[in-house]
Amino acid sequence: MSEVKKKSTISLEIGLDESSVPTVIKWKSDDKPENEFTEAKAFLLSIFDKEYKDTLKIDLWTKEFQVDEMDRMMYYTLKGLADSYHKATKNQALANEMQQFIQHFGERTKILK
């Protein structure tokens, strides 16, 4: 195992209503120059558990998050996942198939004209 040279913290602050539905989502990072909370409407977090070999997920969005914003978030998230997959595996063929679906998704949700 390699030696840790630096640590960084990412913090999330979630404001909930009386029904525990998110009303405000804020985040900050040590690596962000201003290191202040920034408001967001949604976030997705996936962590691959070393022991269980499964993904733990947290997906939250505020009441104001619109369907067209979710479509846009999913489109760019899928693009990022396909890029990450290719970078990690060098599997160009499967990355291309993922990109074909992402293109289809973008067209169906009218993100792509």
Short mmCIF file of C-alpha atoms in Angstrom, two decimals:
data_model
loop_
_atom_site.label_atom_id
_atom_site.label_comp_id
_atom_site.label_asym_id
_atom_site.label_seq_id
_atom_site.Cartn_x
_atom_site.Cartn_y
_atom_site.Cartn_z
CA MET A 1 0.00 0.00 0.00
CA SER A 2 1.38 3.42 -0.89
CA GLU A 3 2.02 6.10 1.69
CA VAL A 4 -0.57 8.88 2.02
CA LYS A 5 1.00 12.18 0.95
CA LYS A 6 -2.06 14.41 1.32
CA LYS A 7 -5.60 14.21 2.61
CA SER A 8 -8.64 16.06 1.32
CA THR A 9 -12.14 16.31 2.74
CA ILE A 10 -15.37 16.72 0.82
CA SER A 11 -18.28 17.83 3.00
CA LEU A 12 -21.99 17.65 2.29
CA GLU A 13 -24.66 19.55 4.16
CA ILE A 14 -28.26 18.44 3.56
CA GLY A 15 -31.25 20.48 4.77
CA LEU A 16 -34.38 18.38 5.21
CA ASP A 17 -38.06 19.25 5.60
CA GLU A 18 -40.41 17.68 8.16
CA SER A 19 -40.74 14.58 5.94
CA SER A 20 -36.96 14.19 5.60
CA VAL A 21 -37.06 15.32 1.95
CA PRO A 22 -33.99 17.36 0.94
CA THR A 23 -34.71 21.07 0.59
CA VAL A 24 -31.11 22.30 0.42
CA ILE A 25 -27.93 20.52 -0.65
CA LYS A 26 -24.56 22.20 -0.13
CA TRP A 27 -21.04 20.90 -0.61
CA LYS A 28 -17.47 22.03 -0.14
CA SER A 29 -14.00 20.63 -0.60
CA ASP A 30 -10.61 21.37 0.87
CA ASP A 31 -9.31 21.50 -2.71
CA LYS A 32 -11.78 24.21 -3.78
CA PRO A 33 -9.92 27.55 -3.59
CA GLU A 34 -12.64 29.40 -1.64
CA ASN A 35 -13.45 26.32 0.53
CA GLU A 36 -17.00 27.57 1.11
CA PHE A 37 -20.25 25.68 0.79
CA THR A 38 -21.77 25.83 -2.69
CA GLU A 39 -25.44 25.05 -3.27
CA ALA A 40 -26.47 22.18 -5.52
CA LYS A 41 -29.83 20.70 -6.50
CA ALA A 42 -28.72 17.07 -6.57
CA PHE A 43 -25.83 14.69 -6.10
CA LEU A 44 -25.02 11.07 -6.79
CA LEU A 45 -22.42 9.16 -4.80
CA SER A 46 -21.21 5.64 -5.57
CA ILE A 47 -18.62 3.91 -3.44
CA PHE A 48 -17.28 0.47 -4.30
CA ASP A 49 -16.99 -1.47 -1.06
CA LYS A 50 -13.66 -3.30 -0.90
CA GLU A 51 -14.93 -6.14 1.29
CA TYR A 52 -18.40 -6.76 -0.17
CA LYS A 53 -17.43 -6.04 -3.80
CA ASP A 54 -20.64 -4.07 -4.27
CA THR A 55 -21.54 -0.44 -4.79
CA LEU A 56 -23.02 1.63 -2.01
CA LYS A 57 -25.06 4.56 -3.36
CA ILE A 58 -26.56 7.78 -2.14
CA ASP A 59 -28.73 9.71 -4.58
CA LEU A 60 -30.39 12.90 -3.34
CA TRP A 61 -32.16 15.77 -5.04
CA THR A 62 -34.11 18.75 -3.79
CA LYS A 63 -37.82 19.38 -4.32
CA GLU A 64 -36.96 22.06 -6.91
CA PHE A 65 -34.95 19.67 -9.10
CA GLN A 66 -36.83 19.49 -12.40
CA VAL A 67 -37.10 16.47 -14.71
CA ASP A 68 -35.20 18.25 -17.49
CA GLU A 69 -32.39 18.93 -14.98
CA MET A 70 -32.35 15.25 -14.00
CA ASP A 71 -32.15 14.31 -17.70
CA ARG A 72 -29.19 16.68 -18.12
CA MET A 73 -27.49 15.40 -14.97
CA MET A 74 -27.92 11.77 -16.08
CA TYR A 75 -26.62 12.55 -19.58
CA TYR A 76 -23.42 14.13 -18.29
CA THR A 77 -23.02 11.52 -15.55
CA LEU A 78 -23.32 8.71 -18.09
CA LYS A 79 -20.76 10.46 -20.34
CA GLY A 80 -18.40 10.73 -17.40
CA LEU A 81 -18.92 7.09 -16.45
CA ALA A 82 -18.17 5.94 -20.00
CA ASP A 83 -15.00 8.05 -20.04
CA SER A 84 -13.95 6.72 -16.62
CA TYR A 85 -14.66 3.15 -17.70
CA HIS A 86 -12.52 3.54 -20.82
CA LYS A 87 -9.70 5.23 -18.90
CA ALA A 88 -9.65 2.44 -16.29
CA THR A 89 -10.10 -0.57 -18.58
CA LYS A 90 -8.93 0.55 -22.05
CA ASN A 91 -11.95 -1.40 -23.37
CA GLN A 92 -12.66 0.82 -26.39
CA ALA A 93 -15.35 -1.45 -27.87
CA LEU A 94 -17.53 -1.46 -24.77
CA ALA A 95 -16.89 2.25 -24.12
CA ASN A 96 -18.13 2.93 -27.67
CA GLU A 97 -21.29 0.92 -27.03
CA MET A 98 -21.87 2.93 -23.87
CA GLN A 99 -21.40 6.15 -25.85
CA GLN A 100 -23.98 4.96 -28.40
CA PHE A 101 -26.55 4.56 -25.64
CA ILE A 102 -25.60 7.96 -24.20
CA GLN A 103 -26.12 9.51 -27.64
CA HIS A 104 -29.54 7.84 -27.81
CA PHE A 105 -30.36 9.05 -24.27
CA GLY A 106 -29.33 12.60 -25.18
CA GLU A 107 -31.52 12.57 -28.27
CA ARG A 108 -34.55 11.04 -26.48
CA THR A 109 -34.37 13.58 -23.66
CA LYS A 110 -33.79 16.40 -26.16
CA ILE A 111 -30.49 17.38 -24.55
CA LEU A 112 -28.96 16.86 -27.97
CA LYS A 113 -30.71 18.61 -30.80
#
